[in-house]
CSV table of N, CA and C in Angstrom, one decimal:
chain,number,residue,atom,x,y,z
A,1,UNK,N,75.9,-163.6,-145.8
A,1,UNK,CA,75.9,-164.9,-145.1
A,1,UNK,C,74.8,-164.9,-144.1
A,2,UNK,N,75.0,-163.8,-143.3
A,2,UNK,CA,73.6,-163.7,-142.3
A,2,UNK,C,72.1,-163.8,-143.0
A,3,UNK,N,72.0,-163.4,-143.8
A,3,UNK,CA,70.8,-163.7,-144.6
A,3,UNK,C,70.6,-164.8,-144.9
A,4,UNK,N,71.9,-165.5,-145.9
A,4,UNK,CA,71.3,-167.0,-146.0
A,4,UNK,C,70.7,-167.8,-145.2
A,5,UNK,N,71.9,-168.1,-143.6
A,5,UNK,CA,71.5,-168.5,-142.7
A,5,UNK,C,70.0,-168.1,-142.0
A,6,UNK,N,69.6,-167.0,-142.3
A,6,UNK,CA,68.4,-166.6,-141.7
A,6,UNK,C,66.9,-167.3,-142.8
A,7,UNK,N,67.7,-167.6,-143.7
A,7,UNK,CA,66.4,-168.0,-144.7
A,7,UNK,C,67.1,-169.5,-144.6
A,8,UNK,N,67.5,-170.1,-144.0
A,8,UNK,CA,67.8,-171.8,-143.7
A,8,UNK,C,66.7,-171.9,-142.4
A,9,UNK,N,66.9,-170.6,-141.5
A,9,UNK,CA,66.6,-170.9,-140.6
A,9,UNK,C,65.1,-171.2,-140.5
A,10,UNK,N,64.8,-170.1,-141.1
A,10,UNK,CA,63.2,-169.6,-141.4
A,10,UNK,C,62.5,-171.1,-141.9
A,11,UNK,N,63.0,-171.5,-142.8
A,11,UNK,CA,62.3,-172.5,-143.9
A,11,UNK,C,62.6,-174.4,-142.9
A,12,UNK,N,63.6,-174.0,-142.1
A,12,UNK,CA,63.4,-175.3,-141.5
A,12,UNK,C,62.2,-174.9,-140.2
A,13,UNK,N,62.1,-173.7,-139.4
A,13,UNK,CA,61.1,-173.9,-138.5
A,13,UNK,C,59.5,-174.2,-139.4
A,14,UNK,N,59.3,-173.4,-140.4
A,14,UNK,CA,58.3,-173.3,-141.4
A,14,UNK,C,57.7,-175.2,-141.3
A,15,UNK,N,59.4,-175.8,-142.0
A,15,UNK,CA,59.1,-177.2,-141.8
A,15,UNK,C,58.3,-178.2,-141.2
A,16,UNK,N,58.5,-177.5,-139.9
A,16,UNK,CA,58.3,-178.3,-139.0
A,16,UNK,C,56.8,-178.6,-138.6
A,17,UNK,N,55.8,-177.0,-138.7
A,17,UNK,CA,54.2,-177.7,-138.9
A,17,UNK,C,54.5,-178.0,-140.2
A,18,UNK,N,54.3,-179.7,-140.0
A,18,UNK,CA,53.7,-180.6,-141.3
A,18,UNK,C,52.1,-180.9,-140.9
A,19,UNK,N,51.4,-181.4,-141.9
A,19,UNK,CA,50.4,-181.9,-141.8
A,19,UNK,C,49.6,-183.0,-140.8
A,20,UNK,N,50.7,-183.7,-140.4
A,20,UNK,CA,50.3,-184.6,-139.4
A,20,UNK,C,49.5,-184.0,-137.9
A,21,UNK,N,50.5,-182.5,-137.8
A,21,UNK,CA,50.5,-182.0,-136.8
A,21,UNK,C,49.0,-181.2,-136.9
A,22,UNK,N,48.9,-180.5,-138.0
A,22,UNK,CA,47.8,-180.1,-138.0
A,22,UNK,C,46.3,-180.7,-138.0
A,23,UNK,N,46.5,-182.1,-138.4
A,23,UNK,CA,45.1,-182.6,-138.6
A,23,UNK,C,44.7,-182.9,-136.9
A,24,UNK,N,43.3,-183.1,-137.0
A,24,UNK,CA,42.5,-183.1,-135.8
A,24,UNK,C,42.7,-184.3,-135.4
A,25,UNK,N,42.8,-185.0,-134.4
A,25,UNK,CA,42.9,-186.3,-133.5
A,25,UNK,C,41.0,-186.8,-134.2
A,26,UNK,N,40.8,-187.7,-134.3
A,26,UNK,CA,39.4,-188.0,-134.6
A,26,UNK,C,39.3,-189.2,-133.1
A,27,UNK,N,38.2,-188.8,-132.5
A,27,UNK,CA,37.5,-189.2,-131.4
A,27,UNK,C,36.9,-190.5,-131.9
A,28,UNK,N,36.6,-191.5,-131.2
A,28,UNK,CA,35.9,-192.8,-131.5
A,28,UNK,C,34.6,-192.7,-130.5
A,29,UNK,N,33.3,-192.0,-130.7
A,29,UNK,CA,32.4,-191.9,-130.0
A,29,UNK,C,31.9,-193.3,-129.9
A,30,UNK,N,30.5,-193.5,-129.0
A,30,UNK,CA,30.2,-194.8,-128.8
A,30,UNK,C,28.6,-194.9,-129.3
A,31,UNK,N,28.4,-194.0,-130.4
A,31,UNK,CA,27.4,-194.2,-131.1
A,31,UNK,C,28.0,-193.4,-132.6
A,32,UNK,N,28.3,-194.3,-133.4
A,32,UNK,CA,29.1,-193.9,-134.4
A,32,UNK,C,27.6,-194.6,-136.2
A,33,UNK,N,28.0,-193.8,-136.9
A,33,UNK,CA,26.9,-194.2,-138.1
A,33,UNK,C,27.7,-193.1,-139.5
A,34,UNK,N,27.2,-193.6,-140.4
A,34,UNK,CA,28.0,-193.2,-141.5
A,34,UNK,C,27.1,-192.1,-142.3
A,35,UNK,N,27.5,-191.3,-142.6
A,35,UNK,CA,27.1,-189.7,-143.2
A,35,UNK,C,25.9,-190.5,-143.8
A,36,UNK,N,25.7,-191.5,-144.6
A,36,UNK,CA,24.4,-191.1,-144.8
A,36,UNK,C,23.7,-191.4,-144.0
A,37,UNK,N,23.8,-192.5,-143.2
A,37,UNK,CA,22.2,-193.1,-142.1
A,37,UNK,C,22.2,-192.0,-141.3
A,38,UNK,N,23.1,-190.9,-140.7
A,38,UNK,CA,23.0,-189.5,-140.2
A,38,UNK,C,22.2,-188.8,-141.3
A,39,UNK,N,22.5,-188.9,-142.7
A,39,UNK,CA,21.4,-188.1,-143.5
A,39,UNK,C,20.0,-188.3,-143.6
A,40,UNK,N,19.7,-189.8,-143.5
A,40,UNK,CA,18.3,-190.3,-143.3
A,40,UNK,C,17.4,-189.9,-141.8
A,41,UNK,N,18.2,-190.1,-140.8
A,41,UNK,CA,17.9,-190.0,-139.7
A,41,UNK,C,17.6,-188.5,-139.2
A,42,UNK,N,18.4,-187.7,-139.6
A,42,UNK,CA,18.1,-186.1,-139.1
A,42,UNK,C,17.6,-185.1,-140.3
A,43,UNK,N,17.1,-184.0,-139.7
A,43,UNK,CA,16.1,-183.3,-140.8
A,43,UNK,C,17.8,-182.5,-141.3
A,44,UNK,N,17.5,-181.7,-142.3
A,44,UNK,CA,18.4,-181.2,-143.1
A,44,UNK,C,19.3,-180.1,-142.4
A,45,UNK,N,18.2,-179.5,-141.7
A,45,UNK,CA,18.6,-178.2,-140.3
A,45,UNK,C,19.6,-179.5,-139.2
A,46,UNK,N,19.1,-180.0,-138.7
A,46,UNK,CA,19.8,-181.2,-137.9
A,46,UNK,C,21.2,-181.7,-138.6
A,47,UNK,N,21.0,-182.0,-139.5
A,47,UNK,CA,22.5,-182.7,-140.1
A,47,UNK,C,23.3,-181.4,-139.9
A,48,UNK,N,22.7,-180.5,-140.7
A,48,UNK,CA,23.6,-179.0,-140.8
A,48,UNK,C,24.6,-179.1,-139.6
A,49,UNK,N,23.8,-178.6,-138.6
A,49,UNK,CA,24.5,-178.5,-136.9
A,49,UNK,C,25.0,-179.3,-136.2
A,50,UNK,N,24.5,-180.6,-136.4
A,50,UNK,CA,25.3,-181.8,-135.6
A,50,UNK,C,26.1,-182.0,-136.4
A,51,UNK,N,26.1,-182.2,-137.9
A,51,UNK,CA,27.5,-183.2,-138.3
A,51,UNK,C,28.4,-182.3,-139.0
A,52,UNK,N,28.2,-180.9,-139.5
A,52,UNK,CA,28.5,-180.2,-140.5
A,52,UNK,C,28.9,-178.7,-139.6
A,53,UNK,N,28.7,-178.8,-138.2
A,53,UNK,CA,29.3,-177.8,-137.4
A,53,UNK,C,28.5,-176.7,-137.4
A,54,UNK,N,27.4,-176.5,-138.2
A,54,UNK,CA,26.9,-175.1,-138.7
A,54,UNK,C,26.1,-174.7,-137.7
A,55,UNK,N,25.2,-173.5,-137.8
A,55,UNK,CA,25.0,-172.4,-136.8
A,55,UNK,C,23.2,-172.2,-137.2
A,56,UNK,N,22.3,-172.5,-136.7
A,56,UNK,CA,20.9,-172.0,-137.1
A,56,UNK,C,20.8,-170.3,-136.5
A,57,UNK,N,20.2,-169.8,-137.6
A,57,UNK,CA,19.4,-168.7,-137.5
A,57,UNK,C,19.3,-167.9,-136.1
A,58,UNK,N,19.5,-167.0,-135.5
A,58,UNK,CA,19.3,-166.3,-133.9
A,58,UNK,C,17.7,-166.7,-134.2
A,59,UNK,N,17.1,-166.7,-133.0
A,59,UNK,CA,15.5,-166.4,-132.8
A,59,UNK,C,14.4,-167.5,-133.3
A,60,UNK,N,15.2,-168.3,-133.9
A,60,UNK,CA,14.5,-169.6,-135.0
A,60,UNK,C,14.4,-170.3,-134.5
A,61,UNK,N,14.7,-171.8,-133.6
A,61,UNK,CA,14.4,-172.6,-133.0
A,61,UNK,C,13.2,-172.2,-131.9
A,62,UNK,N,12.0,-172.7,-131.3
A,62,UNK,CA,11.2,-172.7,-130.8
A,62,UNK,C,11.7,-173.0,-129.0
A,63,UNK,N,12.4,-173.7,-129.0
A,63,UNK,CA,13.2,-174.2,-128.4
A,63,UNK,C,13.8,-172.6,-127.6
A,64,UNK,N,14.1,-171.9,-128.0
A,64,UNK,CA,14.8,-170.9,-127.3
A,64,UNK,C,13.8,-170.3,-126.4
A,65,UNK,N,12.8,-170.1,-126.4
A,65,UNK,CA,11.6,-169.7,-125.6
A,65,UNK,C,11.1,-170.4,-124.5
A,66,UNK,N,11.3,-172.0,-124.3
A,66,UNK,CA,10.7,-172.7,-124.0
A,66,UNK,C,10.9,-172.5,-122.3
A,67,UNK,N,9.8,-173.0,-121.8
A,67,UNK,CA,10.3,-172.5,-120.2
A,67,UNK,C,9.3,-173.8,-119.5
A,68,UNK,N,9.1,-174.7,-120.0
A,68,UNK,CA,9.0,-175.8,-119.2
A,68,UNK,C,10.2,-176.8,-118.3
A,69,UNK,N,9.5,-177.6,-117.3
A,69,UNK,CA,10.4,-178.3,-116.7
A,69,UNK,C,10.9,-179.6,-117.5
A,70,UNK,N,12.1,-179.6,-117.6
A,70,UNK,CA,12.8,-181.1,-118.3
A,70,UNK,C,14.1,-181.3,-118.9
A,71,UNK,N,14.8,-182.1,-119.4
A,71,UNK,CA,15.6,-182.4,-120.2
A,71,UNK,C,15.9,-182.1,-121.6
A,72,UNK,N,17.1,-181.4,-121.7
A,72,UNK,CA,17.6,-181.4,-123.3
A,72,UNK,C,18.5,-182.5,-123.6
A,73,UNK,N,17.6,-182.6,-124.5
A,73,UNK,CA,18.8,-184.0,-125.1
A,73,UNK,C,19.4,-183.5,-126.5
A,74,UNK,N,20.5,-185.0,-127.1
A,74,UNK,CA,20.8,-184.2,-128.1
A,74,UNK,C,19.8,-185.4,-129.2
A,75,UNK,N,19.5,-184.4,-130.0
A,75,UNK,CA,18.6,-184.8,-131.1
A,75,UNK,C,19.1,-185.9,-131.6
A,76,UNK,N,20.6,-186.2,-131.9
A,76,UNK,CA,20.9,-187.2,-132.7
A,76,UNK,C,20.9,-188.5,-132.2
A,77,UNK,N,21.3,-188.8,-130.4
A,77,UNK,CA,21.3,-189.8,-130.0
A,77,UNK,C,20.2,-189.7,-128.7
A,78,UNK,N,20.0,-188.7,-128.3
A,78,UNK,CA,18.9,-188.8,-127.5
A,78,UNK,C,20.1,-188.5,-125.9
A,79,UNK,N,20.9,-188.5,-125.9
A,79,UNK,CA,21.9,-188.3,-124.6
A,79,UNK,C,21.4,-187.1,-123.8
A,80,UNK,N,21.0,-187.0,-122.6
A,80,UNK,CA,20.7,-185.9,-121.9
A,80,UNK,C,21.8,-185.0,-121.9
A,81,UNK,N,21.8,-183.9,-121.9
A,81,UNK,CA,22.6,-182.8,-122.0
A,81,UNK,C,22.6,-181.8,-121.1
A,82,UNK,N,21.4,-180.7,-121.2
A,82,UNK,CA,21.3,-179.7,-120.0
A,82,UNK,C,19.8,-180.3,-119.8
A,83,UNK,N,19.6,-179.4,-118.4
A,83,UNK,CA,19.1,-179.6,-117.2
A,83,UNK,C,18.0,-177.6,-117.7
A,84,UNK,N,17.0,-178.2,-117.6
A,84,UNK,CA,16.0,-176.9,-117.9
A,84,UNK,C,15.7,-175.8,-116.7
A,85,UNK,N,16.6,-176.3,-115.6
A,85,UNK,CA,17.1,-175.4,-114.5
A,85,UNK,C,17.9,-174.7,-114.5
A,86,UNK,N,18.9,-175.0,-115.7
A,86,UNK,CA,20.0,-174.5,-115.8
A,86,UNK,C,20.4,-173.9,-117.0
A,87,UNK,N,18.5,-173.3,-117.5
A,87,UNK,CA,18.5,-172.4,-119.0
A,87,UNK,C,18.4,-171.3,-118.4
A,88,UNK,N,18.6,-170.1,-119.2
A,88,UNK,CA,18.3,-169.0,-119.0
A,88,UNK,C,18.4,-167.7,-120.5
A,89,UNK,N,17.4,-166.6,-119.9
A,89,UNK,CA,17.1,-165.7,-121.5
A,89,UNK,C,18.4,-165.3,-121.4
A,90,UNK,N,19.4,-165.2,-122.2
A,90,UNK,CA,21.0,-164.5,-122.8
A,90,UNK,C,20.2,-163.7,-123.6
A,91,UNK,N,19.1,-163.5,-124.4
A,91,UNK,CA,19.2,-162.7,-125.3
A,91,UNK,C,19.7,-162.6,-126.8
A,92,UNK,N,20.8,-163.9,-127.0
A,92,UNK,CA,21.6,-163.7,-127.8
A,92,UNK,C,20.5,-164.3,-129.1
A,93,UNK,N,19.2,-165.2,-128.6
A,93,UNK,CA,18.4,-165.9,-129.8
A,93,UNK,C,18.6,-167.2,-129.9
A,94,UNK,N,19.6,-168.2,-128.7
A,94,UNK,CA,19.6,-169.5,-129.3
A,94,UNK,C,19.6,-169.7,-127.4
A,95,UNK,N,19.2,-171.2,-127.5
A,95,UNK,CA,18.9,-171.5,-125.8
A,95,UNK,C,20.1,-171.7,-125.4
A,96,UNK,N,20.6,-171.2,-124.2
A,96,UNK,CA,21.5,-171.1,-123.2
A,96,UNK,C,21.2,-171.7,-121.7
A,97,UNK,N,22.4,-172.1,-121.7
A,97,UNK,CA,22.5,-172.8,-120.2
A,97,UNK,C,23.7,-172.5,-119.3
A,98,UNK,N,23.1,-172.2,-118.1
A,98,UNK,CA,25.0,-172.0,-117.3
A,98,UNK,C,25.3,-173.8,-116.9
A,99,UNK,N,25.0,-174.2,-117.1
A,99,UNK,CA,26.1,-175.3,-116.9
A,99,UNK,C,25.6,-176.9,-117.5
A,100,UNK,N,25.9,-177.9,-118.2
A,100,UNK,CA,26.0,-179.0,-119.0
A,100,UNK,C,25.6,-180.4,-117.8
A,101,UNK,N,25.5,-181.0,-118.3
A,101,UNK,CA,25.0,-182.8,-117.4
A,101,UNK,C,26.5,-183.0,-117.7
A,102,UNK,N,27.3,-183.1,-116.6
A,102,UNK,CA,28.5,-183.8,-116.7
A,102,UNK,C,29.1,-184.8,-117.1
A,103,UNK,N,29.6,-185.5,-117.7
A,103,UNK,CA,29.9,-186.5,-118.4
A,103,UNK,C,29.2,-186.7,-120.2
A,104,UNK,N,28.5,-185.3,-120.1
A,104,UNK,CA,27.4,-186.2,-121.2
A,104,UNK,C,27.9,-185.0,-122.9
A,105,UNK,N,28.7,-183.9,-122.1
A,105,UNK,CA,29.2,-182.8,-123.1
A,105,UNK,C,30.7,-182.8,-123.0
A,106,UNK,N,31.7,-183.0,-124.3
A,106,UNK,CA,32.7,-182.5,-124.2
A,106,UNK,C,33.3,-181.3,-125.3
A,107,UNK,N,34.6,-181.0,-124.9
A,107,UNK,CA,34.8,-179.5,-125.7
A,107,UNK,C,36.0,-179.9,-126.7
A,108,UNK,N,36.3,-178.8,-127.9
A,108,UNK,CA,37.4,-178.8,-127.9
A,108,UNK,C,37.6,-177.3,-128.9
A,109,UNK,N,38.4,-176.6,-129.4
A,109,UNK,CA,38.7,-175.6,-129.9
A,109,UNK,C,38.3,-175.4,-131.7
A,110,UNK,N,37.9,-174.5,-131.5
A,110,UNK,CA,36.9,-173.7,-132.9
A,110,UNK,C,38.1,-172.7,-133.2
A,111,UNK,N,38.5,-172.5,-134.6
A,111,UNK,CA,39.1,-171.3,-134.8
A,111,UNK,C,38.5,-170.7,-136.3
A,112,UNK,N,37.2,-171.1,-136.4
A,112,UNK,CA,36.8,-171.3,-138.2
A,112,UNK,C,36.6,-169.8,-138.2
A,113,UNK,N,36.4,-168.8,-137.2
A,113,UNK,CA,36.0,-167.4,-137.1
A,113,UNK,C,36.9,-166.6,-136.9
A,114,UNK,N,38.4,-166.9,-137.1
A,114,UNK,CA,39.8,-166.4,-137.1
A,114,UNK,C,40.0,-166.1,-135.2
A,115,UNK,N,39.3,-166.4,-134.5
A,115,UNK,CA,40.0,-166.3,-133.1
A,115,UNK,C,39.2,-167.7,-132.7
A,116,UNK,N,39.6,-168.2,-131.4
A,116,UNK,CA,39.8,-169.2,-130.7
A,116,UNK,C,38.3,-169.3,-129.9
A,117,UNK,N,37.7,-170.1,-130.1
A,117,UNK,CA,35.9,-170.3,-129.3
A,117,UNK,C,35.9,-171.7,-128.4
A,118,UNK,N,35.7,-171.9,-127.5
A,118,UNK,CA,35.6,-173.2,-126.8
A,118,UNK,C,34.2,-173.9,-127.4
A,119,UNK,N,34.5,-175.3,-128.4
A,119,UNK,CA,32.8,-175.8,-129.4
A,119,UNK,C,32.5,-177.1,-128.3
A,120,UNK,N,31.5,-177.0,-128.2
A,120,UNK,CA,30.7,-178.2,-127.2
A,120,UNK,C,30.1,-179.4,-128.0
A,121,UNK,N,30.6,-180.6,-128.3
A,121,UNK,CA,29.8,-181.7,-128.6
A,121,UNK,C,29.3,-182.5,-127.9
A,122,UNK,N,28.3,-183.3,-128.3
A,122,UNK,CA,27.8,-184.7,-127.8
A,122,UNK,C,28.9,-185.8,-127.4
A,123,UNK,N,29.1,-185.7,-126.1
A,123,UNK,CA,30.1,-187.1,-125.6
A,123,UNK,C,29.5,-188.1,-126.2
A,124,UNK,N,28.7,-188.8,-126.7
A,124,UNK,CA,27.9,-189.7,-126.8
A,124,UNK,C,28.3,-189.7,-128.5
A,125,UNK,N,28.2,-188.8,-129.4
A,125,UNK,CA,27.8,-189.0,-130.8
A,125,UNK,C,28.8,-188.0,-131.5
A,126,UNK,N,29.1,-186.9,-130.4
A,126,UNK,CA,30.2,-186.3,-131.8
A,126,UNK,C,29.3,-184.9,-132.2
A,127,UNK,N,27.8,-185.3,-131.7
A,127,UNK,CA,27.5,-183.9,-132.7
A,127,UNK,C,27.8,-182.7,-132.0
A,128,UNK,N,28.2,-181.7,-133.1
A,128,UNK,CA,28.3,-180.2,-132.7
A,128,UNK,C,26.9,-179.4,-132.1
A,129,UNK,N,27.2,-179.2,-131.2
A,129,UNK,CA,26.0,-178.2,-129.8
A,129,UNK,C,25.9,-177.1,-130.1
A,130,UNK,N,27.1,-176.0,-129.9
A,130,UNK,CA,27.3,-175.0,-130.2
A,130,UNK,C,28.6,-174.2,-129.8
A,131,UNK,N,28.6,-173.3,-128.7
A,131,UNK,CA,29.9,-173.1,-127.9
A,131,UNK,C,29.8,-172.5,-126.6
A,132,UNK,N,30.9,-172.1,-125.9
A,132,UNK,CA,30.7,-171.6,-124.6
A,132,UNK,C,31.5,-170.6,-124.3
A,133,UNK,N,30.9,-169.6,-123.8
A,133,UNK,CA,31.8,-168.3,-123.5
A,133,UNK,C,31.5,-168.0,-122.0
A,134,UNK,N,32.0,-166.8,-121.6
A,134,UNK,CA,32.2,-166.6,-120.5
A,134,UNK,C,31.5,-165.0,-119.8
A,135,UNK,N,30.4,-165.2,-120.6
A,135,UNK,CA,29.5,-164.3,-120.0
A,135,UNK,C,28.2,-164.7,-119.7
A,136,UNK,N,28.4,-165.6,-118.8
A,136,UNK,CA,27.2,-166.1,-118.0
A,136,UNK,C,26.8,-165.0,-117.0
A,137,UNK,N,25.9,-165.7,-116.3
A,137,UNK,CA,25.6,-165.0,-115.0
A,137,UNK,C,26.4,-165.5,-114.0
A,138,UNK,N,26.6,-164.6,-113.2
A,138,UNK,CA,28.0,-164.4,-112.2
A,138,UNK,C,27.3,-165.0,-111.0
A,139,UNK,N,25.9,-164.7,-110.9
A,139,UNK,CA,25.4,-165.5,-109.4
A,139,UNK,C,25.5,-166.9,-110.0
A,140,UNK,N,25.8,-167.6,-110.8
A,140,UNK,CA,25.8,-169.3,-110.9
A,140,UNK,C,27.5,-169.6,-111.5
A,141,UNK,N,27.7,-169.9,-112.3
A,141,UNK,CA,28.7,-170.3,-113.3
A,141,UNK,C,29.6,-169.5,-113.7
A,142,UNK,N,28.7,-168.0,-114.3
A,142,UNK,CA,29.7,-167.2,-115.5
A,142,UNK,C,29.5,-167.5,-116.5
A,143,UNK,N,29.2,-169.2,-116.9
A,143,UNK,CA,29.4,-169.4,-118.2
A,143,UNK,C,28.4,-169.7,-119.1
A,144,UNK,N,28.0,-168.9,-120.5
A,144,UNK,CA,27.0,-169.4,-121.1
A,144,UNK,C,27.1,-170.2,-122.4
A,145,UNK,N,26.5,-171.4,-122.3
A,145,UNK,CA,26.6,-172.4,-123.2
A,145,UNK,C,25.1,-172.3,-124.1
A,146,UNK,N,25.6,-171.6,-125.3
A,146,UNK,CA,24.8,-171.3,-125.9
A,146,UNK,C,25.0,-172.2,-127.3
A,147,UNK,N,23.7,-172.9,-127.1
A,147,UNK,CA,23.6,-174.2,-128.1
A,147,UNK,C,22.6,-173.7,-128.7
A,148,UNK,N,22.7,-174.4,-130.3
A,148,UNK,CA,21.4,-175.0,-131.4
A,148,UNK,C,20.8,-175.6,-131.0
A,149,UNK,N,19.2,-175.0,-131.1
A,149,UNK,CA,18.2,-175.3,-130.9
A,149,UNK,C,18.2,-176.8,-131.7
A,150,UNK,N,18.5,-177.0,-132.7
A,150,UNK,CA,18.1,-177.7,-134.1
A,150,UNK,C,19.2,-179.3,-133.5
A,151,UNK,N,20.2,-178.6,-132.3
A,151,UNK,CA,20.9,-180.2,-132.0
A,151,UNK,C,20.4,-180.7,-130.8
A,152,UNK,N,19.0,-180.2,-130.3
A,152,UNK,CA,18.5,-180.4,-129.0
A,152,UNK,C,17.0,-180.8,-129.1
A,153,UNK,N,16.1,-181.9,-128.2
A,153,UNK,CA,15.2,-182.4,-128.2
A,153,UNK,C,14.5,-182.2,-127.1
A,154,UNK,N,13.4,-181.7,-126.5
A,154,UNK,CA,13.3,-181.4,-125.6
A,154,UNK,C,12.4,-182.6,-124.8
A,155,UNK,N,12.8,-183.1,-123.8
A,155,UNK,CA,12.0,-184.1,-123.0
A,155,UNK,C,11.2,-183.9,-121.6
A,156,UNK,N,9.7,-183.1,-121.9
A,156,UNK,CA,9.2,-182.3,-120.4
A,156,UNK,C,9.1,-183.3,-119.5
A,157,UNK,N,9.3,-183.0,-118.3
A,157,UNK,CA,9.4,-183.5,-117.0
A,157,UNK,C,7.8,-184.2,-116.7
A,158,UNK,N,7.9,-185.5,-116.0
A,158,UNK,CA,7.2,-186.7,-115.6
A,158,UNK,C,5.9,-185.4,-115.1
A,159,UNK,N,5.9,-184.5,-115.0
A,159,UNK,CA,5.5,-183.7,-113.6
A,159,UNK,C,4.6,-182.5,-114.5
A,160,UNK,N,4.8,-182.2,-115.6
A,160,UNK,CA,4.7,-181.2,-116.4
A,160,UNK,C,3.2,-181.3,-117.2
């Protein structure tokens, strides 16, 4: 009898994640376009990362090197993002920033790598940036937001 009841029990918690529960909330960004004008509009590397979540290459973006003054935007709508004050070498191969243009990045949870990553998109458009961890530098933030090269546009400063 204890068994049965334990396999009633089992199979109605089981029940309970249904699918509703699992699917993702879908965001209503304020620049919205349909998979293909995203396909026409961005190079093949660019669709990859902004619409498709994917990851370029360590060391491959040009972008990771760059040490002028100015604005990152995001390639797909042009929305300012980080602040080129607030890059720095991580080493890890893709450009890193301790901290985002507020309002202009939001987050939400990655588990595609079997543990739990904080992923950063375009408040503006949705596209995927990259993610953010928590080995920044300790004299600023902590935190390094280490984004695709390939979802960022670089805009040098009036001054530059």
């Amino acid at each position: 009898m204890k068994k049965i009841l334990f396999l009633i029990c089992s199979l109605v918690l089981l029940s309970c994640n249904s699918k509703a529960q699992q699917k993702k909330e879908q965001k209503e960004f304020s620049v919205t376009k349909t998979e293909a004008e995203w396909k026409a509009e961005l190079t093949e590397l660019e669709y990859y990362v902004l619409r498709e979540a994917g990851t370029e290459r360590p060391f491959s973006s040009e972008l990771n090197s760059n040490k002028k003054k100015g604005t990152y935007v995001c390639a797909a709508c042009g929305t300012p993002l980080y602040k080129s004050e607030n890059k720095f070498d991580s080493g890890t191969g893709w450009p890193s920033f301790d901290r985002f243009i507020e309002g202009n990045v939001e987050f939400s949870t990655d588990n595609k790598l079997g543990y739990t990553r904080n992923e950063e998109h375009c408040a503006t458009c949705g596209g995927h940036l990259g993610h953010v961890f928590n080995d920044g530098p300790r004299e600023t933030t902590g935190k390094r937001h280490c984004i695709n090269g390939a979802a960022l546009d670089f805009i040098p400063a009036e001054n530059e």
